Coordinates of C-alpha atoms in Angstrom, one line a residue:
Chain P
M1 CA 39.1 32.3 15.5
A2 CA 35.6 31.0 15.5
E3 CA 35.0 27.4 15.4
Y4 CA 34.4 25.5 12.1
G5 CA 33.4 22.2 10.8
P6 CA 35.2 19.8 8.8
F7 CA 33.2 20.5 5.5
E8 CA 33.4 24.2 6.1
M9 CA 37.3 23.7 6.0
I10 CA 37.2 21.8 2.8
A11 CA 34.9 24.4 1.1
F12 CA 37.1 27.0 2.3
T13 CA 40.3 25.2 1.2
G14 CA 38.6 24.5 -2.2
S15 CA 37.9 28.1 -2.7
R16 CA 41.6 29.2 -1.8
V17 CA 42.7 26.8 -4.7
L18 CA 40.7 28.4 -7.4
E19 CA 41.9 31.5 -9.3
D20 CA 40.1 34.3 -10.8
E21 CA 39.4 34.4 -14.7
T22 CA 38.9 30.8 -14.9
I23 CA 36.2 28.2 -15.4
V24 CA 35.5 25.4 -13.1
F25 CA 33.6 22.3 -13.6
V26 CA 31.5 21.5 -10.6
G27 CA 29.8 18.4 -8.9
T28 CA 26.9 18.6 -6.4
G29 CA 27.7 19.9 -3.1
L30 CA 31.2 21.0 -1.6
P31 CA 32.6 22.0 -5.1
I32 CA 29.7 24.4 -5.8
I33 CA 30.1 26.0 -2.2
A34 CA 33.8 26.3 -2.8
S35 CA 33.0 28.0 -6.1
M36 CA 30.4 30.3 -4.7
H37 CA 32.9 31.4 -1.8
A38 CA 35.6 32.2 -4.2
Q39 CA 33.3 34.3 -6.4
L40 CA 32.4 36.1 -3.1
T41 CA 35.9 36.8 -2.2
H42 CA 39.1 36.6 -4.3
A43 CA 37.7 35.2 -7.6
P44 CA 34.6 37.5 -8.8
N45 CA 35.1 36.4 -12.5
L46 CA 35.3 32.6 -11.9
N47 CA 32.4 30.7 -13.6
M48 CA 31.0 27.5 -13.1
I49 CA 30.0 24.9 -15.6
F50 CA 27.5 22.1 -14.8
E51 CA 27.6 18.7 -16.8
A52 CA 23.8 18.9 -17.2
G53 CA 24.8 21.8 -19.5
S54 CA 24.6 25.1 -17.8
F55 CA 27.4 27.7 -17.9
G56 CA 27.7 30.8 -15.9
A57 CA 24.7 30.6 -13.9
I58 CA 23.7 32.9 -11.0
L59 CA 22.7 30.8 -8.2
E60 CA 20.2 33.1 -6.7
Q61 CA 17.5 30.4 -6.0
G62 CA 19.6 28.6 -3.3
L63 CA 22.0 25.8 -3.7
P64 CA 21.4 23.3 -6.6
L65 CA 21.0 19.8 -4.8
S66 CA 22.0 18.0 -8.1
V67 CA 24.2 18.8 -10.9
G68 CA 20.8 18.5 -13.0
D69 CA 19.0 20.7 -10.6
T70 CA 16.8 23.5 -12.3
R71 CA 18.2 25.9 -10.0
A72 CA 21.9 25.4 -11.6
F73 CA 20.5 26.9 -14.9
R74 CA 19.1 30.2 -13.4
K75 CA 20.4 33.2 -15.3
A76 CA 23.0 31.2 -16.9
V77 CA 24.7 32.7 -19.9
F78 CA 24.6 29.2 -21.9
A79 CA 22.4 26.4 -21.5
K80 CA 22.5 23.3 -23.5
G81 CA 23.3 19.7 -22.6
L82 CA 25.9 17.1 -21.6
C83 CA 27.5 17.2 -25.1
A84 CA 28.1 20.8 -25.0
A85 CA 29.5 21.0 -21.4
F86 CA 32.0 18.1 -22.1
E87 CA 32.9 19.3 -25.5
L88 CA 33.8 22.8 -24.2
T89 CA 36.0 21.0 -21.7
Q90 CA 37.6 18.8 -24.5
R91 CA 38.4 21.8 -26.3
G92 CA 40.3 23.3 -23.3
Y93 CA 38.0 26.0 -21.9
V94 CA 37.5 24.3 -18.4
D95 CA 40.5 25.1 -16.1
Y96 CA 39.3 22.8 -12.8
A97 CA 37.8 19.7 -12.3
F98 CA 36.3 19.1 -8.9
I99 CA 35.8 15.3 -8.4
G100 CA 35.6 12.8 -5.6
G101 CA 35.6 9.1 -5.0
A102 CA 35.9 6.1 -2.9
Q103 CA 39.6 5.3 -3.2
I104 CA 42.6 7.3 -4.5
D105 CA 46.4 6.3 -5.0
M106 CA 49.6 8.0 -5.0
Y107 CA 49.4 9.1 -8.6
G108 CA 46.0 10.6 -8.2
N109 CA 44.1 7.8 -9.9
I110 CA 40.6 7.8 -8.4
N111 CA 37.9 4.8 -8.2
S112 CA 34.2 5.6 -8.2
H113 CA 33.1 2.2 -9.7
F114 CA 33.3 -0.4 -7.0
E115 CA 35.1 -2.2 -4.1
G116 CA 35.5 -5.9 -3.7
G117 CA 34.8 -8.8 -6.1
T118 CA 35.2 -8.5 -9.8
Y119 CA 34.0 -6.1 -12.2
W120 CA 31.2 -8.5 -13.3
K121 CA 30.1 -9.3 -9.9
T122 CA 31.1 -6.6 -7.3
K123 CA 30.8 -6.8 -3.6
T124 CA 30.0 -3.1 -3.5
R125 CA 29.1 -1.1 -6.6
F126 CA 29.1 2.6 -6.6
P127 CA 26.9 4.6 -9.2
G128 CA 30.0 4.8 -11.8
S129 CA 31.9 7.3 -13.5
G130 CA 29.2 9.9 -14.2
G131 CA 31.2 13.0 -15.2
A132 CA 34.2 12.4 -13.3
G133 CA 36.1 10.3 -15.7
A134 CA 35.6 12.8 -18.4
M135 CA 36.5 15.8 -16.0
A136 CA 39.7 14.0 -14.7
A137 CA 40.8 13.6 -18.6
N138 CA 40.0 16.8 -20.0
C139 CA 39.8 19.7 -17.4
E140 CA 43.2 21.1 -17.2
K141 CA 43.7 20.6 -13.7
T142 CA 42.0 17.9 -11.2
I143 CA 41.2 18.8 -7.8
A144 CA 39.9 16.0 -5.7
I145 CA 37.9 16.2 -2.4
M146 CA 38.5 13.0 -0.2
A147 CA 37.9 12.0 3.1
L148 CA 41.5 11.3 4.7
E149 CA 41.3 7.7 5.6
K150 CA 43.8 4.8 5.3
R151 CA 41.2 2.6 3.4
R152 CA 40.7 5.5 0.9
F153 CA 44.2 6.5 0.4
V154 CA 45.6 3.1 -0.8
N155 CA 48.4 1.3 -2.7
K156 CA 46.1 -0.1 -5.3
I157 CA 42.6 0.9 -5.9
D158 CA 40.0 -1.6 -7.2
F159 CA 39.3 0.1 -10.5
V160 CA 40.4 3.3 -12.3
T161 CA 37.7 5.5 -13.0
S162 CA 39.3 8.9 -13.0
I163 CA 42.7 8.9 -14.7
G164 CA 45.5 10.6 -12.7
F165 CA 49.1 10.0 -13.6
G166 CA 48.4 6.2 -14.1
D167 CA 51.7 4.2 -13.3
G168 CA 53.5 7.7 -12.8
S169 CA 55.4 7.2 -16.3
A170 CA 55.9 10.6 -17.9
D171 CA 53.9 9.7 -21.1
Y172 CA 51.1 7.7 -19.4
R173 CA 48.5 10.4 -19.9
R174 CA 49.6 11.3 -23.5
K175 CA 49.4 7.8 -24.6
A176 CA 45.8 7.6 -22.7
G177 CA 44.9 10.3 -25.3
V178 CA 43.8 12.6 -22.6
M179 CA 44.2 16.2 -22.8
G180 CA 44.4 17.9 -19.4
S181 CA 47.5 18.1 -17.4
G182 CA 46.2 15.8 -14.5
P183 CA 45.9 15.8 -10.8
Y184 CA 46.5 19.2 -9.0
R185 CA 45.2 19.2 -5.6
V186 CA 43.7 16.7 -3.2
I187 CA 41.7 18.4 -0.4
T188 CA 40.7 16.9 2.7
N189 CA 39.8 18.5 6.1
Q190 CA 43.1 17.8 7.6
A191 CA 45.5 18.1 4.8
V192 CA 46.2 19.5 1.2
F193 CA 48.2 17.4 -1.1
G194 CA 49.8 18.3 -4.5
F195 CA 51.8 16.1 -6.9
D196 CA 55.7 16.2 -7.3
E197 CA 56.6 17.3 -10.9
E198 CA 59.2 14.7 -11.5
S199 CA 58.1 11.6 -10.0
R200 CA 54.2 12.6 -10.2
R201 CA 53.6 11.3 -6.8
M202 CA 51.4 12.8 -4.0
M203 CA 53.0 15.4 -1.9
L204 CA 51.9 16.8 1.4
L205 CA 51.6 20.6 1.1
E206 CA 49.7 21.7 3.9
V207 CA 48.4 20.3 7.4
L208 CA 45.8 21.4 9.7
P209 CA 47.2 23.6 12.5
G210 CA 48.2 21.4 15.3
K211 CA 48.8 18.4 12.9
T212 CA 52.3 17.1 11.8
A213 CA 53.4 15.3 8.7
A214 CA 53.7 12.1 10.7
D215 CA 49.9 12.4 11.9
I216 CA 48.9 12.7 8.0
Q217 CA 51.2 9.7 7.1
E218 CA 49.3 7.6 9.7
L219 CA 46.0 8.1 7.6
V220 CA 47.7 7.1 4.3
S221 CA 48.6 3.8 3.0
F222 CA 51.3 4.6 0.7
E223 CA 54.4 6.7 1.3
L224 CA 53.8 10.3 1.1
L225 CA 56.3 12.8 -0.3
I226 CA 56.6 15.8 2.2
S227 CA 57.0 19.3 0.8
P228 CA 60.3 21.0 1.8
D229 CA 57.9 24.0 2.1
L230 CA 55.4 22.3 4.6
R231 CA 52.8 25.0 5.5
E232 CA 49.8 25.2 8.0
M233 CA 46.4 25.3 6.2
K234 CA 44.8 28.6 6.3
E235 CA 41.7 28.8 8.6
P236 CA 38.4 30.4 7.5
S237 CA 37.9 33.9 9.2
D238 CA 34.7 35.1 10.7
E239 CA 33.7 36.6 7.4
D240 CA 34.6 33.5 5.4
L241 CA 32.2 31.6 7.7
R242 CA 29.5 34.1 7.4
L243 CA 29.6 33.7 3.7
L244 CA 29.8 30.0 3.6
R245 CA 26.9 29.6 6.3
E246 CA 24.7 32.5 5.0
E247 CA 25.2 33.0 1.4
C248 CA 26.6 29.6 0.1
D249 CA 24.8 26.8 2.1
P250 CA 22.1 28.6 4.1
E251 CA 20.2 25.3 4.7
G252 CA 23.3 23.6 5.8
Y253 CA 22.6 20.7 3.2
F254 CA 26.4 20.0 2.8
L255 CA 28.2 21.9 5.3
K256 CA 26.4 20.8 8.4
R257 CA 26.6 17.0 7.5
K258 CA 28.1 14.9 10.0
V259 CA 31.2 13.3 9.4
A260 CA 30.7 9.7 8.4
K261 CA 32.8 7.3 10.8
Chain B
M1 CA 41.9 -7.9 -30.7
D2 CA 43.6 -8.3 -27.5
K3 CA 42.3 -5.3 -25.3
L4 CA 45.7 -5.4 -23.4
I5 CA 47.8 -4.5 -26.2
K6 CA 46.0 -1.6 -27.2
S7 CA 48.2 1.5 -28.1
S8 CA 47.5 3.4 -24.9
D9 CA 49.8 0.7 -23.2
I10 CA 47.7 0.9 -20.1
R11 CA 49.6 -0.9 -17.2
K12 CA 48.3 -2.7 -14.2
I13 CA 47.7 -0.1 -11.8
S14 CA 44.4 -1.2 -10.3
S15 CA 43.4 -4.7 -8.7
L16 CA 41.2 -5.4 -11.6
D17 CA 41.6 -9.0 -12.8
H18 CA 43.3 -8.7 -16.1
E19 CA 43.0 -12.3 -17.1
E20 CA 39.2 -12.3 -16.9
I21 CA 39.1 -9.1 -18.9
A22 CA 41.2 -10.7 -21.8
K23 CA 38.8 -13.8 -21.9
K24 CA 35.8 -11.4 -22.0
S25 CA 37.4 -9.0 -24.8
E26 CA 37.8 -12.0 -27.2
A27 CA 34.1 -11.8 -27.9
Q28 CA 33.3 -10.3 -31.2
F29 CA 32.0 -6.7 -31.0
E30 CA 28.3 -6.4 -31.6
Y31 CA 26.1 -3.3 -31.4
W32 CA 23.7 -3.8 -28.4
G33 CA 20.9 -2.7 -30.5
P34 CA 20.3 -1.6 -34.2
T35 CA 23.4 -1.2 -36.2
P36 CA 23.9 2.3 -37.7
A37 CA 22.7 0.7 -41.0
E38 CA 19.7 -0.8 -39.6
A39 CA 19.0 2.3 -37.8
R40 CA 19.1 4.2 -41.2
K41 CA 16.9 1.7 -42.9
R42 CA 14.0 2.3 -40.2
A43 CA 14.4 6.2 -40.6
V44 CA 14.3 5.9 -44.5
A45 CA 11.0 3.6 -44.1
K46 CA 9.1 6.2 -42.2
Q47 CA 6.5 8.5 -43.5
K48 CA 8.1 11.9 -43.4
G49 CA 5.1 14.2 -43.5
L50 CA 3.8 16.3 -40.7
H51 CA 1.1 14.2 -39.1
D52 CA -0.6 14.5 -35.7
K53 CA 1.4 12.0 -33.5
R54 CA -0.7 12.5 -30.4
T55 CA -1.7 9.2 -28.8
T56 CA -2.0 7.6 -25.3
L57 CA 1.1 6.2 -23.4
K58 CA -0.8 2.8 -23.4
E59 CA -1.0 2.8 -27.4
A60 CA 2.5 4.1 -28.0
V61 CA 4.1 1.9 -25.5
A62 CA 2.0 -1.3 -26.7
K63 CA 3.2 -0.3 -30.4
H64 CA 6.9 0.2 -30.0
V65 CA 8.0 -1.5 -26.8
R66 CA 8.9 -5.3 -27.1
D67 CA 11.0 -7.9 -25.5
G68 CA 14.6 -7.8 -26.3
I69 CA 14.8 -3.9 -27.4
N70 CA 17.6 -1.6 -26.5
L71 CA 15.9 1.3 -24.6
G72 CA 17.4 4.8 -24.7
I73 CA 16.3 6.8 -21.7
G74 CA 16.4 10.6 -21.6
G75 CA 16.7 13.1 -18.8
F76 CA 19.5 13.3 -16.3
V77 CA 19.6 11.8 -12.7
N78 CA 16.4 13.5 -11.3
T79 CA 15.8 16.0 -14.0
R80 CA 13.3 15.7 -16.7
V81 CA 13.2 11.9 -16.5
P82 CA 10.6 10.1 -18.4
I83 CA 8.9 8.4 -15.4
A84 CA 5.4 8.4 -16.8
I85 CA 6.6 6.3 -19.9
I86 CA 8.6 4.0 -17.4
H87 CA 5.5 3.3 -15.5
E88 CA 3.5 2.6 -18.9
I89 CA 6.3 0.2 -19.7
I90 CA 6.2 -1.7 -16.4
R91 CA 2.5 -2.2 -16.6
K92 CA 2.9 -3.6 -20.2
G93 CA 5.9 -5.8 -19.3
A94 CA 9.2 -6.1 -21.3
K95 CA 11.8 -8.8 -21.1
D96 CA 15.5 -9.0 -21.9
L97 CA 15.9 -5.1 -22.1
T98 CA 19.1 -3.4 -22.9
L99 CA 19.0 0.1 -21.2
S100 CA 21.2 2.9 -22.4
F101 CA 21.5 6.1 -20.6
Q102 CA 24.2 8.5 -19.2
S103 CA 23.0 9.0 -15.5
N104 CA 19.6 8.1 -14.1
S105 CA 18.0 7.4 -10.7
M106 CA 14.3 6.4 -10.4
C107 CA 13.6 5.4 -14.0
V108 CA 16.2 2.6 -13.8
E109 CA 15.4 1.6 -10.1
L110 CA 11.6 1.3 -11.1
L111 CA 12.6 -1.0 -13.9
A112 CA 15.1 -2.8 -11.6
G113 CA 12.3 -3.3 -9.0
A114 CA 9.9 -4.6 -11.5
M115 CA 12.3 -7.3 -12.5
I116 CA 13.0 -8.2 -8.7
L117 CA 9.3 -8.6 -8.2
D118 CA 8.6 -10.7 -11.4
P119 CA 11.3 -11.4 -14.0
N120 CA 8.7 -13.0 -16.3
H121 CA 7.1 -9.7 -16.7
V122 CA 10.0 -7.0 -16.8
S123 CA 13.7 -8.0 -17.2
I124 CA 16.8 -6.1 -17.8
K125 CA 19.6 -8.1 -19.5
R126 CA 22.4 -5.5 -19.8
V127 CA 23.1 -1.7 -19.3
E128 CA 25.3 0.6 -21.1
L129 CA 25.6 3.6 -18.7
A130 CA 27.8 6.2 -17.0
W131 CA 26.1 6.5 -13.7
W132 CA 23.1 4.8 -11.7
G133 CA 22.3 6.6 -8.3
Y134 CA 20.6 9.3 -6.5
E135 CA 23.1 12.0 -6.1
V136 CA 22.9 13.5 -2.8
I137 CA 20.2 11.1 -1.5
G138 CA 22.5 8.1 -1.9
I139 CA 23.3 5.1 -3.8
A140 CA 20.8 3.1 -5.8
P141 CA 20.1 0.0 -3.8
L142 CA 18.4 -2.1 -6.4
F143 CA 21.5 -1.3 -8.8
R144 CA 23.8 -2.5 -6.1
H145 CA 21.8 -5.6 -5.5
L146 CA 21.5 -6.4 -9.3
I147 CA 25.5 -6.2 -9.5
A148 CA 26.3 -7.9 -6.2
N149 CA 24.2 -11.0 -7.5
G150 CA 25.6 -10.9 -11.0
M151 CA 22.2 -10.3 -12.5
I152 CA 22.9 -8.0 -15.3
Q153 CA 25.7 -7.4 -17.8
L154 CA 27.3 -3.9 -17.8
D155 CA 29.1 -1.6 -20.0
D156 CA 30.5 1.5 -18.3
Y157 CA 31.4 4.8 -20.0
T158 CA 31.6 8.4 -18.7
N159 CA 28.9 10.8 -19.0
Y160 CA 30.4 12.3 -22.0
G161 CA 31.1 8.9 -23.3
M162 CA 27.3 8.0 -23.2
S163 CA 26.3 11.3 -24.7
A164 CA 28.8 11.2 -27.4
R165 CA 27.7 7.7 -28.4
F166 CA 24.1 8.8 -28.8
K167 CA 25.4 11.8 -30.6
A168 CA 27.3 9.4 -33.1
G169 CA 23.8 7.7 -33.4
A170 CA 22.1 10.9 -34.2
M171 CA 24.8 11.7 -36.7
G172 CA 24.5 8.5 -38.6
I173 CA 28.0 7.4 -37.9
P174 CA 29.4 4.3 -36.6
F175 CA 31.6 5.5 -33.9
I176 CA 32.9 8.8 -32.4
P177 CA 36.5 9.7 -31.1
T178 CA 36.6 11.1 -27.7
R179 CA 39.4 12.3 -25.3
D180 CA 38.4 10.2 -22.2
H181 CA 38.1 6.9 -21.0
G182 CA 41.7 6.2 -22.2
G183 CA 44.2 5.2 -19.4
S184 CA 41.5 4.3 -17.0
D185 CA 39.9 0.8 -16.4
M186 CA 36.9 1.7 -18.5
E187 CA 39.1 1.4 -21.5
L188 CA 39.6 -2.3 -20.5
V189 CA 36.0 -3.2 -19.7
N190 CA 33.9 -1.2 -22.1
R191 CA 33.4 -1.7 -25.8
G192 CA 35.4 1.1 -27.1
K193 CA 38.8 0.9 -28.8
M194 CA 41.9 3.0 -28.6
I195 CA 43.5 3.8 -31.9
E196 CA 46.3 5.8 -33.3
C197 CA 44.8 8.9 -35.0
P198 CA 45.6 8.8 -38.7
F199 CA 46.1 12.4 -38.9
S200 CA 47.7 13.8 -35.5
K201 CA 49.3 10.3 -35.0
E202 CA 48.1 10.9 -31.4
N203 CA 46.2 8.1 -29.5
V204 CA 42.4 8.6 -29.6
Y205 CA 39.7 6.5 -28.1
L206 CA 36.8 5.4 -30.3
L207 CA 33.2 4.7 -28.9
P208 CA 30.6 2.7 -30.8
A209 CA 27.5 4.8 -31.7
S210 CA 24.4 4.1 -30.0
N211 CA 21.2 3.8 -31.8
P212 CA 18.4 2.5 -29.3
D213 CA 15.4 0.8 -30.7
V214 CA 13.2 3.1 -28.6
G215 CA 14.0 6.4 -27.2
I216 CA 11.9 7.7 -24.3
V217 CA 12.0 11.4 -23.5
H218 CA 10.0 13.9 -21.5
V219 CA 9.9 17.5 -22.7
P220 CA 8.6 20.7 -21.6
A221 CA 6.8 21.6 -24.8
A222 CA 6.1 20.1 -28.3
D223 CA 3.6 20.5 -30.9
K224 CA 1.3 17.8 -32.1
H225 CA 3.9 16.7 -34.8
G226 CA 6.6 16.1 -32.1
N227 CA 8.7 19.3 -32.6
A228 CA 10.0 19.9 -29.2
R229 CA 11.3 22.8 -27.3
L230 CA 13.7 22.1 -24.2
F231 CA 14.3 24.6 -21.5
G232 CA 16.8 24.3 -18.7
A233 CA 19.2 21.2 -19.1
H234 CA 18.8 19.7 -22.4
C235 CA 20.4 16.5 -20.9
T236 CA 21.3 14.2 -23.9
C237 CA 17.5 14.1 -25.0
P238 CA 18.1 15.5 -28.5
E239 CA 20.8 13.0 -29.4
I240 CA 18.9 10.2 -28.0
A241 CA 15.5 11.2 -29.8
V242 CA 17.2 11.4 -33.2
A243 CA 19.4 8.3 -32.7
S244 CA 16.5 6.2 -31.6
T245 CA 14.7 4.4 -34.2
Y246 CA 11.3 5.2 -32.6
T247 CA 11.0 8.0 -30.0
I248 CA 8.2 8.0 -27.6
M249 CA 7.7 11.6 -26.2
T250 CA 5.8 13.0 -23.4
A251 CA 5.3 16.8 -23.1
E252 CA 4.2 18.9 -20.2
Q253 CA 2.0 20.8 -22.7
I254 CA 1.2 20.7 -26.4
I255 CA 2.0 23.9 -28.0
S256 CA 0.8 25.3 -31.5
T257 CA 2.6 24.8 -34.5
D258 CA 2.2 28.5 -35.2
S259 CA 4.5 29.0 -32.1
I260 CA 7.1 26.5 -33.3
R261 CA 7.0 28.1 -36.8
R262 CA 7.4 31.6 -35.0
Y263 CA 10.8 30.4 -33.2
P264 CA 12.2 27.5 -35.5
N265 CA 15.5 28.0 -33.6
L266 CA 14.1 26.7 -30.4
T267 CA 13.1 23.5 -32.0
E268 CA 15.8 21.0 -30.3
I269 CA 14.1 17.8 -31.6
P270 CA 12.7 17.9 -35.1
Y271 CA 9.3 16.1 -35.6
P272 CA 10.6 13.2 -38.1
A273 CA 12.5 11.8 -35.1
V274 CA 9.4 11.4 -33.1
D275 CA 6.8 8.8 -33.4
A276 CA 4.4 9.3 -30.6
V277 CA 3.6 12.5 -28.7
V278 CA 1.6 12.3 -25.6
E279 CA 0.7 15.3 -23.2
Q280 CA 1.4 14.4 -20.0
P281 CA 1.6 17.1 -17.3
F282 CA 4.0 16.1 -14.4
G283 CA 5.4 13.5 -16.5
A284 CA 8.8 13.6 -14.8
Y285 CA 7.4 13.7 -11.3
P286 CA 9.0 12.9 -8.8
G287 CA 11.8 14.4 -11.0
A288 CA 12.0 18.0 -12.0
C289 CA 11.0 19.8 -15.1
Y290 CA 12.5 23.3 -15.7
G291 CA 9.8 25.9 -16.0
Y292 CA 7.1 23.7 -14.5
Y293 CA 8.1 22.0 -11.3
W294 CA 11.0 21.2 -9.0
F295 CA 11.8 17.7 -7.5
D296 CA 9.6 16.1 -5.0
M297 CA 12.6 15.1 -2.5
P298 CA 10.4 13.2 0.2
E299 CA 9.0 11.1 -2.7
F300 CA 12.6 10.1 -3.9
L301 CA 13.6 9.3 -0.3
N302 CA 10.4 7.3 0.3
F303 CA 10.9 5.0 -2.8
R304 CA 14.5 4.9 -2.1
S305 CA 14.1 3.5 1.4
I306 CA 11.6 1.0 0.3
C307 CA 14.2 -0.2 -2.2
D308 CA 17.0 -0.1 0.3
E309 CA 14.9 -2.0 2.9
F310 CA 14.5 -4.9 0.4
R311 CA 18.4 -4.9 -0.3
K312 CA 18.9 -5.3 3.4
T313 CA 16.2 -7.6 4.4
G314 CA 15.4 -9.4 1.2
N315 CA 11.7 -8.9 2.2
K316 CA 9.7 -7.7 -1.0
D317 CA 6.4 -6.9 0.7
K318 CA 6.6 -3.2 0.9
L319 CA 8.2 -2.9 -2.8
K320 CA 5.2 -5.2 -4.1
E321 CA 3.0 -2.9 -2.2
Y322 CA 4.5 0.3 -3.7
Y323 CA 4.0 -1.2 -7.4
D324 CA 0.6 -2.7 -6.8
K325 CA -0.7 0.5 -5.5
Y326 CA 0.9 3.0 -7.7
I327 CA 1.8 1.3 -10.9
F328 CA -0.3 -1.8 -11.4
G329 CA -3.2 -0.4 -9.6
C330 CA -3.4 2.6 -11.8
E331 CA -4.6 2.7 -15.4
T332 CA -2.6 5.9 -16.4
F333 CA -0.1 8.2 -15.0
D334 CA -2.8 10.7 -14.3
D335 CA -4.3 7.8 -11.9
F336 CA -1.0 7.8 -10.2
L337 CA -0.7 11.6 -9.9
S338 CA -4.3 11.6 -8.4
T339 CA -2.5 10.0 -5.3
R340 CA -0.7 13.0 -4.6
P341 CA -2.4 16.1 -2.9
Y342 CA -3.2 19.0 -4.9
N343 CA -1.2 21.1 -2.3
K344 CA 2.0 18.9 -2.9
L345 CA 1.8 19.3 -6.6
K346 CA 1.2 23.2 -6.2
E347 CA 4.2 23.3 -3.8
L348 CA 6.5 21.8 -6.5
R349 CA 5.3 24.3 -9.2
Q350 CA 6.1 27.1 -6.7
K351 CA 9.5 25.6 -6.0
D352 CA 10.4 25.9 -9.7
G353 CA 10.5 29.5 -9.0
G354 CA 9.0 30.7 -12.3
Q355 CA 12.0 29.7 -14.6
P356 CA 11.3 31.7 -17.8
I357 CA 10.1 29.5 -20.7
I358 CA 8.9 30.6 -24.2
I359 CA 5.5 28.6 -25.3
D360 CA 3.4 31.6 -27.0

């Protein structure tokens, strides 16, 4: 088995989660790479929608560096603006959301607004919701890509940007008026999480080979549920790595980044 | 109305200070710009014939941009951003601005930098937005600085939320129902409202329409009347142009009205919504314009690093130098572009990769 980097593992795992015959709403970076890999392997009829308004593009000019990148519109089947992209989503045509954030809680609520201070005078302000809040609300299933760190997997996030299962009550999303079914997977380079159907709490589904559930719990502030069917994360094959490195991100913009400490 | 007892029954799931929110939400709702009725009045009062609206940016900005207005900014993050118009607004000066946009990088950072350098010349009072940053390049240093120091008021929505608000403004309706924001803390801090739908009896989140006083958009092609064609991402430009009470438009190139009439389906912004048309090649530079040029990443990195240095050290020297050289030291945007080597602009044109557009 060839050596692989943490971002290659995340992209490969993201790809595994996506099914064929679906539509995925992608953000910049790893979500696009994961979706391209899926198209080249098990999901040839998966299509990407970009919030700037591109649908079904063929990314032959290289990896878009922004969701509004002109390259994301290459040979698209439909190209409009933000309203069209989000309204197709609201209508029910988009199966997966790929989002990220600074903090996540056990019910999959995600913060990408700020940390510290009050809303009106924050210590560290992030860019804001962007598309994430709308994607988490109305794509059918939300996939989050997060760095697995205790300060990110927290008991209480500073601000709810992207709705998960709220406080975990069965009717939270319905009362919130959102349409999607909610959090589906949380992907990190060391573990994959899902959500328990009954309690809607985060559940450890897969760990990196060589890691244990206890190792992962160490990196999470809240108590994890552990799947009775806990598995090892599948590792990318030589061919998967070739596709990721040569076809999906040949310049290494996202896959070769260093992991932030 | 107490936001905490809205029907979504949002519970305390984050560390947000709910008491402070309750205090703030007692304020009476006000549109942060023209009301839908005022916006309609201004549309009704306009001359509606086909007129040659070509002018200079200096004249257009002098005529429409005033202190205290709500400025609607087109484009999306680094794409088709109206940088040339922003430069002119900074040269002219405008105080107490309300900025409305979905996602932007350099347009809003440029305004923030101008405010940091001289708040008596340019100042931002409040911002209704979804996102302010540089994407892959990083966070927006001046935005972080303004918020950390409590210098501007914010109203946070999603990208769809802001787009839908402009859409409502463009439709001439006072609000629009959406299926997002509810159940997140944006429901508590922004100016939308949850209601029970009178038909489905389900909860639905209402957002107030946005009708900026002045909309600024950069488009690939328009005729002299302001009929505009968009290629690549439409962003929210058609909605912003129609919602705004005055729209200033820069275009990469002016095309013939014959062409507009040959393909009327390609007109995304109709001329009555446009008040000034300025032919400005590279008008979104260093942003990208589909069919014309790609981003100038090193320029974004350069400006961002100057801003980040200010944020970290408080030293304004380099920031001031940038504005003195590239904005105040230039009469026009063409003067600014003249500071770029021809080979650089040529390379950006090549990097577009010949995206197909229809301009004949």
